[in-house]
Each structure stands twice: as structure tokens, then as C-alpha cells.
Coordinates of C-alpha atoms in Angstrom, one line a residue:
M1 CA 38.7 75.9 117.7
S2 CA 41.9 77.6 116.6
D3 CA 41.7 78.8 113.0
V4 CA 46.7 77.7 112.6
S5 CA 46.1 77.8 109.3
A6 CA 47.0 80.6 108.6
A7 CA 50.8 80.1 109.3
P8 CA 51.1 83.3 111.9
T9 CA 54.7 85.1 111.5
S10 CA 57.1 85.7 114.1
L11 CA 59.3 88.7 112.9
G12 CA 58.4 87.5 109.4
V13 CA 59.4 84.2 109.8
S14 CA 56.4 81.5 109.3
L15 CA 56.0 79.9 112.5
N16 CA 55.1 76.6 111.1
S17 CA 58.5 76.3 110.3
Q18 CA 59.7 75.6 113.9
P19 CA 61.8 79.3 113.9
G20 CA 65.2 78.8 116.9
S21 CA 64.9 74.9 117.5
G22 CA 68.6 73.2 115.5
A23 CA 66.5 70.4 114.2
R24 CA 62.9 70.4 113.8
F25 CA 60.5 68.2 112.1
E26 CA 57.3 67.6 109.8
W27 CA 55.2 64.7 107.7
G28 CA 54.7 64.5 104.3
L29 CA 55.4 66.3 100.6
A30 CA 53.6 70.4 101.9
G31 CA 55.9 69.0 105.2
A32 CA 58.9 69.4 103.4
A33 CA 57.4 72.3 101.2
E34 CA 57.6 73.7 104.5
L35 CA 60.8 73.0 106.1
G36 CA 62.8 73.3 103.3
H37 CA 62.3 77.1 103.1
T38 CA 64.4 77.9 106.0
C39 CA 66.1 74.8 107.1
A40 CA 69.9 74.0 105.2
V41 CA 69.2 70.2 104.4
L42 CA 66.1 68.0 104.6
V43 CA 66.7 64.3 106.1
V44 CA 64.0 62.6 104.4
I45 CA 62.5 58.9 106.0
D46 CA 60.6 56.4 103.9
V47 CA 61.4 53.2 105.6
L48 CA 58.5 50.6 103.8
S49 CA 60.4 51.0 101.4
F50 CA 61.6 54.7 98.8
T51 CA 64.3 55.6 102.1
T52 CA 65.7 51.5 102.3
A53 CA 65.6 50.7 98.8
L54 CA 67.6 53.5 97.6
D55 CA 70.4 52.5 100.0
V56 CA 70.7 48.8 99.3
A57 CA 71.4 49.9 95.6
V58 CA 74.0 53.3 97.2
G59 CA 75.8 51.4 98.9
R60 CA 76.0 48.3 96.1
G61 CA 77.3 51.6 93.8
T62 CA 74.2 52.6 91.9
R63 CA 73.0 56.6 91.4
V64 CA 69.4 56.4 92.6
H65 CA 67.4 58.7 90.0
P66 CA 64.7 60.3 92.1
F67 CA 60.9 60.2 90.7
P68 CA 57.3 60.5 91.2
W69 CA 54.9 57.6 91.1
G70 CA 53.4 57.7 87.5
D71 CA 53.9 55.6 84.5
Q72 CA 56.7 58.3 83.2
A73 CA 59.1 56.4 85.0
S74 CA 60.5 54.2 82.0
A75 CA 60.5 57.1 79.6
Y76 CA 63.1 58.9 81.8
A77 CA 65.0 56.4 82.2
E78 CA 65.2 55.9 78.7
R79 CA 66.8 59.7 78.5
L80 CA 68.9 59.1 80.6
G81 CA 69.9 56.2 80.1
A82 CA 69.2 54.5 82.9
A83 CA 67.6 50.9 84.5
V84 CA 64.1 51.2 86.1
A85 CA 62.1 50.0 88.7
V86 CA 59.4 48.5 88.3
R87 CA 56.5 47.4 90.8
R88 CA 57.0 44.0 93.2
A89 CA 54.2 41.9 91.4
A90 CA 56.7 42.7 88.6
L91 CA 59.9 41.6 88.6
S92 CA 61.1 39.3 85.7
P93 CA 64.6 38.3 84.8
D94 CA 64.4 41.3 82.7
H95 CA 63.1 43.6 85.4
P96 CA 64.9 42.5 88.1
W97 CA 65.2 45.8 89.4
S98 CA 62.3 47.0 92.3
L99 CA 61.2 49.5 95.1
S100 CA 61.4 46.0 97.2
P101 CA 64.7 46.6 98.6
A102 CA 65.5 42.5 99.7
S103 CA 65.3 42.3 95.1
L104 CA 67.9 45.0 95.1
L105 CA 70.2 42.5 96.7
R106 CA 69.9 40.1 94.7
A107 CA 69.3 41.9 92.0
P108 CA 72.8 43.4 89.2
A109 CA 74.4 47.0 90.4
V110 CA 74.2 48.8 87.9
P111 CA 75.7 52.1 87.3
D112 CA 72.2 54.5 87.2
L113 CA 68.8 53.0 88.5
V114 CA 65.4 55.1 88.3
L115 CA 63.1 54.6 91.6
A116 CA 59.4 55.4 91.1
S117 CA 57.4 56.1 94.6
P118 CA 55.0 57.5 95.6
N119 CA 56.3 59.3 99.6
G120 CA 59.4 58.8 99.4
A121 CA 60.8 59.6 95.8
A122 CA 58.1 61.5 94.7
I123 CA 59.1 64.2 97.8
C124 CA 62.4 63.6 97.4
A125 CA 62.4 64.4 93.5
A126 CA 60.5 68.3 94.9
A127 CA 63.0 68.6 97.6
G128 CA 66.1 68.2 95.8
A129 CA 64.3 70.2 92.3
T130 CA 65.1 73.2 95.3
G131 CA 68.1 73.2 95.3
V132 CA 67.7 72.6 99.0
P133 CA 70.4 69.9 100.3
V134 CA 68.1 65.9 100.3
V135 CA 69.5 62.8 102.0
A136 CA 68.4 59.2 101.9
A137 CA 67.6 57.8 105.8
C138 CA 66.1 55.0 107.4
M139 CA 66.4 52.3 110.0
R140 CA 69.6 50.8 108.7
N141 CA 71.3 53.3 108.5
A142 CA 70.5 56.5 110.5
R143 CA 73.5 56.3 112.7
A144 CA 75.5 56.9 109.6
V145 CA 73.3 59.5 108.7
V146 CA 73.6 61.3 112.4
A147 CA 77.5 62.0 111.9
W148 CA 77.3 62.5 108.5
L149 CA 75.1 65.8 109.7
H150 CA 77.4 66.9 112.7
Q151 CA 80.8 66.6 110.2
S152 CA 78.9 68.4 107.8
G153 CA 78.3 71.2 110.1
Y154 CA 74.9 70.7 110.0
G155 CA 72.3 71.7 113.1
G156 CA 70.9 74.5 114.6
P157 CA 69.6 77.7 114.7
T158 CA 71.7 78.6 111.6
R159 CA 71.9 75.8 110.2
P160 CA 69.0 73.6 111.3
I161 CA 67.7 69.4 109.5
G162 CA 64.4 69.7 109.0
V163 CA 63.8 65.7 109.0
I164 CA 60.7 64.6 106.7
A165 CA 58.8 61.2 107.7
A166 CA 57.2 60.2 104.1
G167 CA 54.1 58.9 104.9
E168 CA 52.1 56.7 103.3
R169 CA 48.9 57.4 101.1
W170 CA 44.6 56.6 101.9
P171 CA 43.0 55.6 99.3
D172 CA 41.0 58.4 98.6
G173 CA 44.9 59.8 98.0
T174 CA 45.2 61.5 101.2
M175 CA 48.3 61.2 103.4
R176 CA 48.5 58.5 106.3
P177 CA 51.1 58.8 108.6
G178 CA 53.6 55.7 109.0
V179 CA 54.6 54.2 112.1
E180 CA 57.4 53.0 110.4
D181 CA 58.4 56.3 109.1
L182 CA 57.7 57.9 112.9
V183 CA 60.5 55.7 114.6
G184 CA 63.4 55.6 111.5
A185 CA 62.3 59.4 112.4
A186 CA 62.8 59.5 115.7
M187 CA 66.2 57.1 115.5
V188 CA 67.6 60.4 113.9
L189 CA 66.4 63.1 115.9
D190 CA 68.0 60.8 118.5
G191 CA 70.9 61.1 117.2
L192 CA 70.8 65.1 116.8
S193 CA 68.9 65.3 120.9
H194 CA 71.9 67.8 122.3
V195 CA 72.3 70.4 118.3
P196 CA 72.1 74.2 119.3
G197 CA 68.8 75.1 119.1
G198 CA 67.5 71.9 119.9
L199 CA 64.4 69.7 119.2
S200 CA 61.4 71.5 118.6
V201 CA 58.4 70.6 120.0
E202 CA 57.6 68.3 116.5
A203 CA 61.3 66.7 116.9
A204 CA 61.2 65.8 120.8
V205 CA 57.5 63.7 120.4
T206 CA 58.6 61.7 117.3
L207 CA 61.7 61.3 120.0
A208 CA 59.4 60.6 122.6
A209 CA 57.3 57.6 120.7
L210 CA 60.0 56.2 119.9
A211 CA 61.2 55.9 124.5
A212 CA 57.5 54.8 124.5
L213 CA 58.2 51.2 122.4
P214 CA 59.9 48.6 123.8
D215 CA 61.5 47.3 120.7
P216 CA 61.4 49.8 118.0
V217 CA 61.9 46.4 115.9
A218 CA 58.5 44.2 116.1
A219 CA 56.7 47.7 116.0
V220 CA 57.7 48.4 112.4
R221 CA 57.4 44.3 111.9
G222 CA 53.1 44.7 113.3
C223 CA 52.3 48.1 112.5
V224 CA 49.7 48.6 109.7
S225 CA 52.2 49.1 106.6
G226 CA 54.9 46.0 107.8
R227 CA 52.3 43.5 108.3
I228 CA 50.3 44.6 103.9
L229 CA 54.1 43.7 102.7
V230 CA 53.9 40.1 104.8
E231 CA 50.6 39.9 104.2
R232 CA 51.6 40.3 100.2
G233 CA 54.6 37.9 99.9
F234 CA 56.4 40.0 100.7
A235 CA 58.9 39.7 104.4
A236 CA 61.5 39.9 102.8
D237 CA 61.7 43.8 102.2
V238 CA 60.1 44.2 106.3
D239 CA 63.6 42.2 107.3
V240 CA 66.0 43.9 105.2
A241 CA 64.2 46.8 107.2
V242 CA 64.2 46.6 110.3
E243 CA 68.2 45.8 110.1
V244 CA 68.9 48.2 112.9
D245 CA 72.5 50.9 112.3
A246 CA 73.3 47.9 109.0
S247 CA 74.7 50.4 107.0
T248 CA 77.0 53.1 106.9
T249 CA 76.6 54.2 103.5
V250 CA 74.6 58.4 103.4
P251 CA 73.5 58.8 99.6
V252 CA 73.0 62.5 99.4
L253 CA 71.4 64.4 96.0
E254 CA 73.0 65.7 94.2
G255 CA 72.4 66.6 89.8
G256 CA 69.5 65.0 90.5
F257 CA 70.3 61.6 91.4
F258 CA 71.0 60.3 94.7
S259 CA 75.2 58.7 95.8
A260 CA 77.4 57.7 98.8
A261 CA 78.4 60.9 100.5

């Protein structure tokens, strides 16, 4: 078996960054770090549930501060003077905000909200700290995000777009690719297939997966992540996540928080 981890270079550019293509695709925090070196913008997808929750909150006028999963989110929110999202199971009248998109539709809209997650939020926080523009996409706003990318002049070998599927976590902490994020990423890539330089091979294979699904919504409902949420009593979160093109909000990370473009 060949060793590809050494990341051979061509003219000083890492081949891991998929050079020459106008739209590229990778998974997880490591993938975002790799594409962040060469892409002009990163589009992060975490359908169940960070970027869906983010779309809902920003669409209601809230500035969302992404924060890696951990016990420090409350202290960070206190420093900012922001509300903090709690775990779904910890929702209460005093803390009605969580990573649940359905709960954010019902909760009072606040000016600022710290939203933590181990995948999408962690990726966005890390990418934003490097200065690379970050956009949050999901099934609800994929079309709006694509339109904004085109209008902003992104796409092509000189201003490539990096599309990042967040994935989930195995019990040992390693990344588990998730069907829901594959579908969300493919919906974005579908609108980017004609950018100058075209799709990288990795992006084209991701888009091909969408064409192989007769019903992408049913696929997300029936995938492991969707079934886990339903089993835990959060079927409404899946319902919100699969509302394709229900939103025209484009959350963009600037100054440490997401707001509508």
C-alpha cells in the first residue's frame, strides 16, 4: 500500500489541498485546516445539528459565537454578556437555548448566543481564528449560500472554495463520516460544479453520491445520526434540518461571531 500521508508537493503546493480546482471537499477539523491554507473561503456543513441550529438562530437576528464543546462555554458567554446554549437534555425555562434547531425556533431571540458543539462549532472556531472567511451551510440554506458565494466572486483556481463536512465522533473521539453532512455538502457542490477549474475529484465524488440517492431527505432521516436523534426524542430537530431551501440566511463568521451576510 502506498504512503500518501507524506503529502507530495507540486511547485511547492501540497497535493492534499486539491490544487487547480475551483471547489474542493474535505472532512472534519483536519480537512478544514488543510484546505484553509489555500482556499479563499471555507463552507462548513454540520446538518445534525450545528449549522442547522446556527441558520435558525442567525435567521432570527442573533449573533452566534461558535465554541468548541466543553465546560468553558458558560464562562465564555458570561465574558461576552451572551446567552449560552445548553445540552438538549438540559433545556429549562431559564435556559431555553440549545443545539436543538427546534428549540431555537421556540426560544426567545437574543442578541448574542454562544453555541458549542464538538464538530461544526469546533471547526468554525478554529478556521475563523486563522482569518479565513467561514460560511455555515446546511440543507435549509444551501441554495442561498451558493448564490452568495457566486455573488462574492468565490470559485476558481485563484479564489477556490473549500467545502467541509463536519462529520460525527466515534466513542474514542475519532471522526465518523456522516451521511447527513455528505448530503448537505453535495447540495452546496451541486451549485458550484461550473466554477472555473471545476470540482476537485474529491468534490465530484461527493456530488455523485447525491445523484445516487433517490430521496436525500429520506437518507438523512434514515442515517445513523438521524435515527439517534429520533431515538432520543428529538425527531423535531431532524424535521427542521431536512427542510430543503427553507432559509435564505447566509451566516458568515467575522470578528468571532456569525451574522447574516
